[in-house]
Short mmCIF file of C-alpha atoms in Angstrom, two decimals:
data_model
loop_
_atom_site.label_atom_id
_atom_site.label_comp_id
_atom_site.label_asym_id
_atom_site.label_seq_id
_atom_site.Cartn_x
_atom_site.Cartn_y
_atom_site.Cartn_z
CA UNK K 1 27.93 -35.01 -27.51
CA UNK K 2 24.85 -33.83 -25.70
CA UNK K 3 23.01 -30.60 -25.99
CA UNK K 4 21.33 -29.09 -23.01
CA UNK K 5 17.94 -27.58 -23.56
CA UNK K 6 16.67 -24.91 -21.26
CA UNK K 7 13.01 -24.38 -20.75
CA UNK K 8 11.68 -21.08 -19.59
CA UNK K 9 8.63 -21.16 -17.38
CA UNK K 10 6.23 -18.30 -17.74
CA UNK K 11 4.88 -16.89 -14.54
CA UNK K 12 1.24 -17.64 -13.98
CA UNK K 13 -1.02 -14.68 -14.65
CA UNK K 14 -2.06 -12.74 -11.60
CA UNK K 15 -5.72 -12.94 -10.62
CA UNK K 16 -7.92 -9.96 -11.24
CA UNK K 17 -8.86 -7.64 -8.41
CA UNK K 18 -12.52 -8.59 -8.87
CA UNK K 19 -11.74 -12.29 -8.40
CA UNK K 20 -9.53 -11.61 -5.37
CA UNK K 21 -12.25 -9.55 -3.69
CA UNK K 22 -14.88 -12.15 -4.60
CA UNK K 23 -12.63 -14.92 -3.27
CA UNK K 24 -12.17 -13.09 0.02
CA UNK K 25 -15.95 -12.69 0.30
CA UNK K 26 -16.84 -16.17 -1.00
CA UNK K 27 -14.75 -18.12 1.49
CA UNK K 28 -16.37 -16.63 4.62
CA UNK K 29 -19.82 -17.04 3.05
CA UNK K 30 -19.25 -20.72 2.20
CA UNK K 31 -17.79 -21.47 5.62
CA UNK K 32 -20.69 -19.62 7.26
CA UNK K 33 -23.15 -21.71 5.25
CA UNK K 34 -21.38 -24.96 6.14
CA UNK K 35 -21.15 -24.15 9.85
CA UNK K 36 -24.75 -22.94 9.85
CA UNK K 37 -25.89 -26.14 8.16
CA UNK K 38 -23.98 -28.33 10.63
CA UNK K 39 -25.40 -26.37 13.55
CA UNK K 40 -28.89 -26.54 12.08
CA UNK K 41 -28.62 -30.31 11.55
CA UNK K 42 -27.35 -30.80 15.09
CA UNK K 43 -30.21 -28.69 16.44
CA UNK K 44 -32.81 -30.47 14.29
CA UNK K 45 -31.45 -33.87 15.31
CA UNK K 46 -31.58 -32.89 18.97
CA UNK K 47 -35.21 -31.74 18.93
CA UNK K 48 -36.32 -34.62 16.69
CA UNK K 49 -34.60 -37.10 18.99
CA UNK K 50 -36.21 -35.49 21.99
CA UNK K 51 -39.68 -35.73 20.42
CA UNK K 52 -39.28 -39.40 19.45
CA UNK K 53 -37.72 -40.25 22.82
CA UNK K 54 -40.71 -38.68 24.53
CA UNK K 55 -43.10 -40.75 22.44
CA UNK K 56 -41.08 -43.89 23.19
CA UNK K 57 -41.11 -43.08 26.90
CA UNK K 58 -44.88 -42.52 26.77
CA UNK K 59 -45.28 -46.04 25.36
CA UNK K 60 -43.14 -47.37 28.23
CA UNK K 61 -45.32 -45.52 30.76
CA UNK K 62 -48.42 -46.90 29.06
CA UNK K 63 -47.11 -50.45 29.57
CA UNK K 64 -46.09 -49.67 33.14
CA UNK K 65 -49.54 -48.27 33.96
CA UNK K 66 -51.16 -51.64 33.13
CA UNK K 67 -48.93 -53.75 35.35
CA UNK K 68 -50.95 -55.00 38.32
CA UNK K 69 -50.20 -57.23 41.28
CA UNK K 70 -52.81 -59.80 42.44
CA UNK K 71 -53.62 -60.82 46.03
CA UNK K 72 -50.68 -63.19 46.14
CA UNK K 73 -48.24 -60.49 44.94
CA UNK K 74 -47.83 -61.84 41.43
CA UNK K 75 -47.49 -59.08 38.85
CA UNK K 76 -49.12 -59.38 35.42
CA UNK K 77 -49.77 -57.14 32.44
CA UNK K 78 -53.46 -56.34 32.43
CA UNK K 79 -53.83 -55.87 28.66
CA UNK K 80 -55.35 -58.15 26.09
CA UNK K 81 -53.60 -58.68 22.76
CA UNK K 82 -56.01 -56.40 20.94
CA UNK K 83 -55.58 -53.66 23.53
CA UNK K 84 -51.81 -54.06 23.39
CA UNK K 85 -51.79 -53.81 19.61
CA UNK K 86 -53.97 -50.69 19.77
CA UNK K 87 -51.70 -49.09 22.38
CA UNK K 88 -48.49 -49.81 20.50
CA UNK K 89 -49.79 -49.40 16.96
CA UNK K 90 -47.50 -47.53 14.56
CA UNK K 91 -48.18 -47.57 10.83
CA UNK K 92 -44.58 -46.87 9.73
CA UNK K 93 -42.39 -48.27 12.50
CA UNK K 94 -41.90 -51.53 14.39
CA UNK K 95 -42.46 -51.31 18.12
CA UNK K 96 -41.14 -53.95 20.52
CA UNK K 97 -41.56 -54.21 24.27
CA UNK K 98 -40.54 -56.45 27.12
CA UNK K 99 -41.04 -56.46 30.89
CA UNK K 100 -38.31 -57.96 33.08
CA UNK K 101 -38.30 -58.81 36.75
CA UNK K 102 -35.52 -57.67 39.00
CA UNK K 103 -33.83 -61.09 38.71
CA UNK K 104 -33.67 -60.77 34.89
CA UNK K 105 -36.58 -63.13 34.10
CA UNK K 106 -39.05 -61.94 31.49
CA UNK K 107 -42.56 -61.08 32.61
CA UNK K 108 -44.14 -60.09 29.30
CA UNK K 109 -43.41 -59.06 25.75
CA UNK K 110 -40.80 -60.27 23.31
CA UNK K 111 -37.41 -61.68 24.24
CA UNK K 112 -35.52 -58.43 23.77
CA UNK K 113 -31.84 -58.39 24.66
CA UNK K 114 -30.94 -56.97 28.03
CA UNK K 115 -28.67 -53.97 27.43
CA UNK K 116 -26.36 -52.41 30.00
CA UNK K 117 -28.40 -49.74 31.72
CA UNK K 118 -27.46 -47.09 34.23
CA UNK K 119 -29.14 -48.38 37.38
CA UNK K 120 -28.91 -44.98 39.05
CA UNK K 121 -31.19 -43.38 36.47
CA UNK K 122 -34.92 -44.16 36.33
CA UNK K 123 -34.88 -43.83 32.53
CA UNK K 124 -32.06 -44.81 30.14
CA UNK K 125 -31.85 -44.51 26.34
CA UNK K 126 -29.72 -46.55 23.95
CA UNK K 127 -29.36 -47.12 20.23
CA UNK K 128 -28.67 -50.68 19.13
CA UNK K 129 -29.35 -53.26 16.45
CA UNK K 130 -32.29 -55.66 16.71
CA UNK K 131 -33.33 -58.04 13.96
CA UNK K 132 -30.87 -56.32 11.66
CA UNK K 133 -32.43 -52.88 12.15
CA UNK K 134 -31.29 -49.81 14.01
CA UNK K 135 -33.63 -49.23 16.93
CA UNK K 136 -33.94 -46.69 19.70
CA UNK K 137 -34.45 -48.31 23.09
CA UNK K 138 -35.60 -46.97 26.45
CA UNK K 139 -35.52 -48.73 29.80
CA UNK K 140 -37.93 -47.58 32.51
CA UNK K 141 -37.62 -48.73 36.11
CA UNK K 142 -40.96 -49.15 37.85
CA UNK K 143 -42.07 -50.63 41.18
CA UNK K 144 -45.28 -52.65 41.32
CA UNK K 145 -46.08 -53.75 44.81
CA UNK K 146 -42.91 -55.11 46.27
CA UNK K 147 -41.35 -56.01 42.92
CA UNK K 148 -38.92 -53.90 40.88
CA UNK K 149 -39.60 -54.21 37.17
CA UNK K 150 -37.87 -52.92 34.04
CA UNK K 151 -39.92 -52.02 30.98
CA UNK K 152 -37.88 -52.03 27.75
CA UNK K 153 -39.29 -50.38 24.62
CA UNK K 154 -37.63 -50.51 21.22
CA UNK K 155 -38.64 -48.44 18.22
CA UNK K 156 -37.16 -48.43 14.72
CA UNK K 157 -35.82 -45.07 13.49
CA UNK K 158 -36.89 -44.91 9.83
CA UNK K 159 -39.37 -42.08 10.37
CA UNK K 160 -36.96 -40.13 12.52
CA UNK K 161 -34.13 -40.45 9.96
CA UNK K 162 -36.47 -39.56 7.11
CA UNK K 163 -37.65 -36.49 9.02
CA UNK K 164 -34.10 -35.33 9.63
CA UNK K 165 -33.25 -35.80 5.94
CA UNK K 166 -36.28 -33.79 4.90
CA UNK K 167 -35.36 -31.06 7.37
CA UNK K 168 -31.87 -30.97 5.88
CA UNK K 169 -33.15 -30.79 2.31
CA UNK K 170 -35.81 -28.18 3.03
CA UNK K 171 -33.38 -26.00 4.98
CA UNK K 172 -30.01 -26.53 3.27
CA UNK K 173 -31.14 -26.35 -0.36
CA UNK K 174 -32.86 -22.94 0.00
CA UNK K 175 -29.82 -21.65 1.89
CA UNK K 176 -27.54 -23.00 -0.82
CA UNK K 177 -29.69 -21.35 -3.47
CA UNK K 178 -29.55 -18.07 -1.59
CA UNK K 179 -25.77 -18.45 -1.26
CA UNK K 180 -25.37 -18.94 -5.01
CA UNK K 181 -27.62 -15.95 -5.72
CA UNK K 182 -25.68 -13.86 -3.22
CA UNK K 183 -22.36 -14.80 -4.85
CA UNK K 184 -23.75 -13.97 -8.29
CA UNK K 185 -25.02 -10.63 -7.01
CA UNK K 186 -21.65 -9.86 -5.39
CA UNK K 187 -19.81 -10.77 -8.61
CA UNK K 188 -22.11 -8.47 -10.56
CA UNK K 189 -21.89 -5.57 -8.09
CA UNK K 190 -18.12 -5.86 -7.67
CA UNK K 191 -17.80 -5.79 -11.46
CA UNK K 192 -19.88 -2.61 -11.58
CA UNK K 193 -17.77 -1.01 -8.85
CA UNK K 194 -14.58 -2.00 -10.70
CA UNK K 195 -15.82 -0.63 -14.03
CA UNK K 196 -14.24 2.85 -13.54
CA UNK K 197 -10.92 1.18 -12.67
CA UNK K 198 -11.07 -0.93 -15.84
CA UNK K 199 -11.97 2.18 -17.83
CA UNK K 200 -8.99 4.00 -16.34
CA UNK K 201 -6.73 1.11 -17.31
CA UNK K 202 -8.07 1.07 -20.87
CA UNK K 203 -7.68 4.84 -21.16
CA UNK K 204 -4.04 4.66 -20.08
CA UNK K 205 -3.21 1.64 -22.26
CA UNK K 206 -4.59 3.29 -25.41
CA UNK K 207 -2.79 6.58 -24.87
CA UNK K 208 0.07 7.84 -26.95
CA UNK K 209 3.30 8.57 -25.12
CA UNK K 210 2.96 12.28 -25.99
CA UNK K 211 -0.60 12.56 -24.66
CA UNK K 212 -0.38 13.98 -21.14
CA UNK K 213 -3.89 15.44 -20.98
CA UNK K 214 -5.95 14.71 -17.84
CA UNK K 215 -7.98 11.52 -17.84
CA UNK K 216 -11.70 12.33 -18.04
CA UNK K 217 -14.07 10.23 -15.92
CA UNK K 218 -15.38 7.68 -18.44
CA UNK K 219 -17.83 6.25 -15.88
CA UNK K 220 -19.36 7.63 -12.69
CA UNK K 221 -17.00 7.14 -9.79
CA UNK K 222 -18.23 4.31 -7.56
CA UNK K 223 -15.70 4.56 -4.74
CA UNK K 224 -13.60 7.31 -3.21
CA UNK K 225 -10.39 5.31 -3.73
CA UNK K 226 -10.92 4.95 -7.51
CA UNK K 227 -11.68 8.65 -7.87
CA UNK K 228 -8.60 9.50 -5.80
CA UNK K 229 -6.55 7.22 -8.05
CA UNK K 230 -7.79 9.06 -11.12
CA UNK K 231 -7.08 12.44 -9.55
CA UNK K 232 -3.62 11.30 -8.42
CA UNK K 233 -2.87 10.00 -11.93
CA UNK K 234 -4.01 13.31 -13.41
CA UNK K 235 -1.81 15.19 -10.95
CA UNK K 236 1.14 13.00 -11.97
CA UNK K 237 0.40 13.62 -15.66
CA UNK K 238 0.24 17.36 -14.95
CA UNK K 239 3.64 17.27 -13.24
CA UNK K 240 5.10 15.25 -16.10
CA UNK K 241 3.60 17.69 -18.62
CA UNK K 242 5.13 20.63 -16.72
CA UNK K 243 8.46 18.83 -16.62
CA UNK K 244 8.33 18.04 -20.35
CA UNK K 245 7.39 21.63 -21.11
CA UNK K 246 10.24 22.88 -18.92
CA UNK K 247 12.64 20.54 -20.70
CA UNK K 248 11.43 21.77 -24.09
CA UNK K 249 11.82 25.35 -22.98
CA UNK K 250 15.22 24.55 -21.51
CA UNK K 251 16.33 22.84 -24.73
CA UNK K 252 15.10 25.80 -26.80
CA UNK K 253 16.88 28.29 -24.58
CA UNK K 254 20.04 26.21 -24.61
CA UNK K 255 19.94 25.99 -28.39
CA UNK K 256 19.45 29.74 -28.65
CA UNK K 257 22.15 30.59 -26.12
CA UNK K 258 24.69 28.22 -27.66
CA UNK K 259 23.87 29.23 -31.22
CA UNK K 260 24.41 32.93 -30.45
CA UNK K 261 28.13 32.68 -29.45
CA UNK K 262 28.79 30.16 -32.21
CA UNK K 263 27.34 32.52 -34.79
CA UNK K 264 29.43 35.34 -33.33
CA UNK K 265 32.58 33.23 -33.49
CA UNK K 266 31.89 32.36 -37.12
CA UNK K 267 31.29 36.01 -37.97
CA UNK K 268 34.55 37.05 -36.32
CA UNK K 269 36.44 34.30 -38.13
CA UNK K 270 34.94 35.29 -41.51
CA UNK K 271 35.79 38.94 -40.90
CA UNK K 272 39.37 38.06 -39.99
CA UNK K 273 39.79 35.82 -43.02
CA UNK K 274 38.56 38.63 -45.26
CA UNK K 275 41.37 41.00 -44.22
CA UNK K 276 45.04 40.56 -45.03
CA UNK K 277 46.15 43.01 -42.35
CA UNK K 278 47.85 41.02 -39.54
CA UNK K 279 46.71 43.55 -36.97
CA UNK K 280 43.04 43.03 -37.89
CA UNK K 281 43.51 39.27 -37.87
CA UNK K 282 45.18 39.46 -34.44
CA UNK K 283 42.31 41.54 -33.14
CA UNK K 284 39.73 39.07 -34.51
CA UNK K 285 41.62 36.14 -33.04
CA UNK K 286 41.52 37.80 -29.62
CA UNK K 287 37.79 38.36 -29.99
CA UNK K 288 37.33 34.75 -31.06
CA UNK K 289 39.27 33.63 -27.98
CA UNK K 290 37.05 35.74 -25.73
CA UNK K 291 33.91 34.38 -27.44
CA UNK K 292 35.14 30.81 -27.08
CA UNK K 293 35.80 31.44 -23.39
CA UNK K 294 32.25 32.76 -22.94
CA UNK K 295 30.79 29.81 -24.88
CA UNK K 296 32.84 27.38 -22.81
CA UNK K 297 31.62 29.06 -19.63
CA UNK K 298 28.03 28.80 -20.90
CA UNK K 299 28.44 25.08 -21.62
CA UNK K 300 29.91 24.56 -18.16
CA UNK K 301 26.96 26.39 -16.66
CA UNK K 302 24.48 24.28 -18.61
CA UNK K 303 26.20 21.06 -17.56
CA UNK K 304 26.22 22.16 -13.94
CA UNK K 305 22.54 23.10 -14.18
CA UNK K 306 21.68 19.70 -15.66
CA UNK K 307 23.64 18.03 -12.87
CA UNK K 308 21.81 20.00 -10.22
CA UNK K 309 18.44 19.14 -11.77
CA UNK K 310 19.20 15.42 -11.87
CA UNK K 311 20.73 15.21 -8.38
CA UNK K 312 18.27 14.27 -5.65
CA UNK K 313 20.75 14.13 -2.76
CA UNK K 314 24.34 15.18 -2.10
CA UNK K 315 26.78 13.53 0.26
CA UNK K 316 27.78 16.26 2.72
CA UNK K 317 31.13 16.25 4.51
CA UNK K 318 33.06 18.66 6.73
CA UNK K 319 34.75 21.28 4.50
CA UNK K 320 37.24 23.93 5.60
CA UNK K 321 35.42 27.18 4.78
CA UNK K 322 38.48 29.46 4.97
CA UNK K 323 40.45 27.24 2.59
CA UNK K 324 37.61 27.24 0.05
CA UNK K 325 37.34 31.03 0.16
CA UNK K 326 41.10 31.46 -0.24
CA UNK K 327 41.27 29.08 -3.20
CA UNK K 328 38.30 30.78 -4.89
CA UNK K 329 39.99 34.20 -4.60
CA UNK K 330 43.25 32.82 -6.03
CA UNK K 331 41.44 31.24 -8.99
CA UNK K 332 40.07 34.62 -10.06
CA UNK K 333 42.99 36.83 -9.04
CA UNK K 334 44.42 37.14 -12.55
CA UNK K 335 41.05 37.91 -14.11
CA UNK K 336 40.39 40.57 -11.49
CA UNK K 337 43.86 42.09 -12.03
CA UNK K 338 43.32 42.30 -15.79
CA UNK K 339 39.97 44.01 -15.20
CA UNK K 340 41.59 46.31 -12.63
CA UNK K 341 39.19 45.17 -9.93
CA UNK K 342 40.28 44.91 -6.30
CA UNK K 343 39.49 41.29 -5.33
CA UNK K 344 40.11 40.37 -1.73
CA UNK K 345 39.03 38.23 1.19
CA UNK K 346 37.78 39.12 4.65
CA UNK K 347 37.57 37.14 7.87
CA UNK K 348 40.37 34.66 7.07
CA UNK K 349 43.12 35.99 9.30
CA UNK K 350 41.83 34.64 12.63
CA UNK K 351 42.49 31.34 14.37
CA UNK K 352 38.76 30.74 14.67
CA UNK K 353 38.33 31.07 10.90
CA UNK K 354 40.84 28.33 10.22
CA UNK K 355 38.85 25.96 12.46
CA UNK K 356 35.51 26.62 10.79
CA UNK K 357 34.03 23.55 9.12
CA UNK K 358 30.79 23.51 7.17
CA UNK K 359 28.62 20.61 5.95
CA UNK K 360 28.97 20.84 2.17
CA UNK K 361 30.29 19.23 -1.00
CA UNK K 362 33.69 20.74 -1.81
CA UNK K 363 33.29 20.60 -5.60
CA UNK K 364 29.80 22.09 -5.59
CA UNK K 365 30.86 24.78 -3.13
CA UNK K 366 33.76 25.76 -5.42
CA UNK K 367 31.36 26.01 -8.38
CA UNK K 368 29.01 28.21 -6.35
CA UNK K 369 31.79 30.58 -5.29
CA UNK K 370 33.08 30.74 -8.88
CA UNK K 371 29.65 31.77 -10.15
CA UNK K 372 29.21 34.45 -7.52
CA UNK K 373 32.72 35.89 -8.00
CA UNK K 374 32.40 35.91 -11.81
CA UNK K 375 29.07 37.71 -11.56
CA UNK K 376 30.59 40.28 -9.21
CA UNK K 377 33.64 40.80 -11.47
CA UNK K 378 31.44 41.14 -14.55
CA UNK K 379 28.60 43.31 -13.25
CA UNK K 380 29.99 44.82 -10.02
CA UNK K 381 32.13 47.88 -9.48
CA UNK K 382 35.81 48.28 -8.68
CA UNK K 383 35.89 46.21 -5.50
CA UNK K 384 34.84 42.61 -4.78
CA UNK K 385 35.21 41.05 -1.33
CA UNK K 386 34.67 37.42 -0.33
CA UNK K 387 33.77 37.45 3.37
CA UNK K 388 33.71 34.60 5.86
CA UNK K 389 31.69 35.00 9.04
CA UNK K 390 30.44 32.59 11.71
CA UNK K 391 27.12 33.11 13.49
CA UNK K 392 27.20 34.02 17.17
CA UNK K 393 25.64 30.71 18.23
CA UNK K 394 28.20 28.74 16.20
CA UNK K 395 25.49 26.80 14.33
CA UNK K 396 25.96 28.39 10.91
CA UNK K 397 28.66 29.96 8.74
CA UNK K 398 28.13 32.63 6.08
CA UNK K 399 30.21 32.94 2.90
CA UNK K 400 29.37 36.24 1.18
CA UNK K 401 30.52 37.85 -2.09
CA UNK K 402 30.15 41.63 -1.80
CA UNK K 403 30.62 44.16 -4.61
CA UNK K 404 30.25 47.94 -4.89
CA UNK K 405 28.51 47.98 -8.27
CA UNK K 406 25.24 49.62 -9.23
CA UNK K 407 23.25 46.97 -7.36
CA UNK K 408 19.61 46.01 -7.78
CA UNK K 409 16.35 46.39 -5.88
CA UNK K 410 14.82 43.63 -3.78
CA UNK K 411 12.40 42.72 -6.59
CA UNK K 412 15.19 42.63 -9.16
CA UNK K 413 17.27 40.41 -6.85
CA UNK K 414 14.44 37.90 -6.58
CA UNK K 415 13.91 37.90 -10.34
CA UNK K 416 17.65 37.48 -11.06
CA UNK K 417 17.67 34.21 -9.11
CA UNK K 418 15.36 32.62 -11.69
CA UNK K 419 16.66 30.79 -14.76
CA UNK K 420 17.33 32.86 -17.87
CA UNK K 421 16.73 36.08 -15.94
CA UNK K 422 19.33 38.87 -15.81
CA UNK K 423 19.62 42.08 -13.91
CA UNK K 424 19.83 45.51 -15.56
CA UNK K 425 23.64 45.34 -15.83
CA UNK K 426 23.59 41.97 -17.56
CA UNK K 427 20.94 43.13 -19.99
CA UNK K 428 22.83 46.30 -20.86
CA UNK K 429 26.15 44.48 -21.35
CA UNK K 430 24.57 41.65 -23.36
CA UNK K 431 26.70 39.04 -21.61
CA UNK K 432 25.81 35.84 -19.83
CA UNK K 433 22.72 33.68 -20.05
CA UNK K 434 21.06 34.31 -16.71
CA UNK K 435 21.95 30.92 -15.25
CA UNK K 436 24.64 31.61 -12.66
CA UNK K 437 22.46 32.70 -9.75
CA UNK K 438 19.82 30.04 -10.50
CA UNK K 439 22.56 27.38 -10.38
CA UNK K 440 23.83 28.73 -7.07
CA UNK K 441 20.31 28.64 -5.58
CA UNK K 442 19.76 25.07 -6.78
CA UNK K 443 23.11 23.81 -5.48
CA UNK K 444 22.54 25.55 -2.15
CA UNK K 445 19.21 23.73 -1.81
CA UNK K 446 20.89 20.39 -2.54
CA UNK K 447 23.40 21.05 0.25
CA UNK K 448 20.73 22.15 2.74
CA UNK K 449 22.10 25.69 2.68
CA UNK K 450 20.46 29.09 2.15
CA UNK K 451 21.27 31.45 -0.71
CA UNK K 452 20.39 35.12 -0.32
CA UNK K 453 20.85 37.96 -2.77
CA UNK K 454 20.14 41.45 -1.48
CA UNK K 455 21.38 45.05 -1.78
CA UNK K 456 24.24 46.01 0.50
CA UNK K 457 23.21 47.54 3.79
CA UNK K 458 25.82 50.31 3.33
CA UNK K 459 26.43 51.98 0.01
CA UNK K 460 25.68 50.61 -3.43
CA UNK K 461 26.28 47.10 -4.62
CA UNK K 462 25.04 43.60 -3.83
CA UNK K 463 25.63 41.03 -1.16
CA UNK K 464 25.30 37.38 -2.28
CA UNK K 465 25.57 35.13 0.77
CA UNK K 466 25.63 31.38 1.32
CA UNK K 467 24.67 30.16 4.79
CA UNK K 468 25.83 26.63 5.65
CA UNK K 469 25.39 24.52 8.76
CA UNK K 470 28.51 24.55 10.88
CA UNK K 471 30.23 21.29 11.86
CA UNK K 472 31.21 21.33 15.52
CA UNK K 473 34.91 20.73 16.07
CA UNK K 474 35.76 17.72 18.24
CA UNK K 475 38.50 17.66 20.78
CA UNK K 476 41.47 15.32 20.12
CA UNK K 477 40.60 11.78 21.09
CA UNK K 478 36.85 12.54 21.22
CA UNK K 479 34.79 10.06 19.15
#
């Protein structure tokens, strides 16, 4: 029986922003230093080689200038040993020379090896080994009388190599030192520029979840981006604080609005239980039923409001506008009959009305119409009409709930569309919570529709209208 052991690998920690910025800066600097050093060494080697080659060629010309031909045409080197040593003297290097005739026989000097030379060039340079040492050789073609001669000079390269090494050390080491100092300075300056960002991170990490106060600048802002980040974070905290405050206010209002009908229901129940008269008990039971209905409606409103606040987008689909209006009127027909209110519809008896389609959510549209009709039945007059009308250009459709009640002014209409705000009729009757119109406005916004509440153009009363985008009807078989 074997047991399998699982090992969990922790992800490697991410590098800091300072190190990433320094790494991005360090790599180009190091590569620039390396390429600059290689270029400098190549340049130094070129000029040093040129200088030593010139000196080597001068020695070859010095030998060539002392080659003389006698009366019989024989060529000889007109230098004594002491003169030759003085001409070719070098304290640090070994200098070798040889003079060869055109047939390859040696005229003077040491038996240096004949190297392959480019015969088309008067001067040729080579590097080779002689006596176990690296030497630089030059071959100079010269004509003395009727004879063609080749002067070969060889020079060891210790001084040249030492000079190049010293040039490298004296140039590369100061540049490397400057590079290290520059990297240290960049690390220090980047750290200073990142200090406000680190302070912002520390300030946020030490904060309590309930602390939504703006973040004060703990250090002078070094860059525009860091200051913008702080301001953006403060703006986000301000929006969160407003949202939390709105939620607290909403919760308090909900608690108050729900507690009020519950307290009323309890009072009605206690009053009914305290009387033995069946008529009084029946009356209290009816009042309790009405209070429960109002409380249930309030809870439904609150749930719908919470849903509208949480929803960010709604899936819109073609909805038959006439059918929605007809169903809304039927849902409230009994309530309107009991209240002796004339509830009717307008604009449904045409063929064009039956073809009207709007871009909406059927369930949300039904909730909106219910709110508007209930408001009109509760606060309007003796007549409520749900009207359906298409715009002349066919791009929009209006669904309006019209009543002949006392109405409100333009300012009162705007105020009534806010949460927990009621018009004069609602305040005088003491019914409702001031949520219906705010819910309708929110749901209309979610469905890309317009909600308008205004006094009637003719007579008293209000006109609450919903304007939706029309969906163009397609011919049969059209995609």
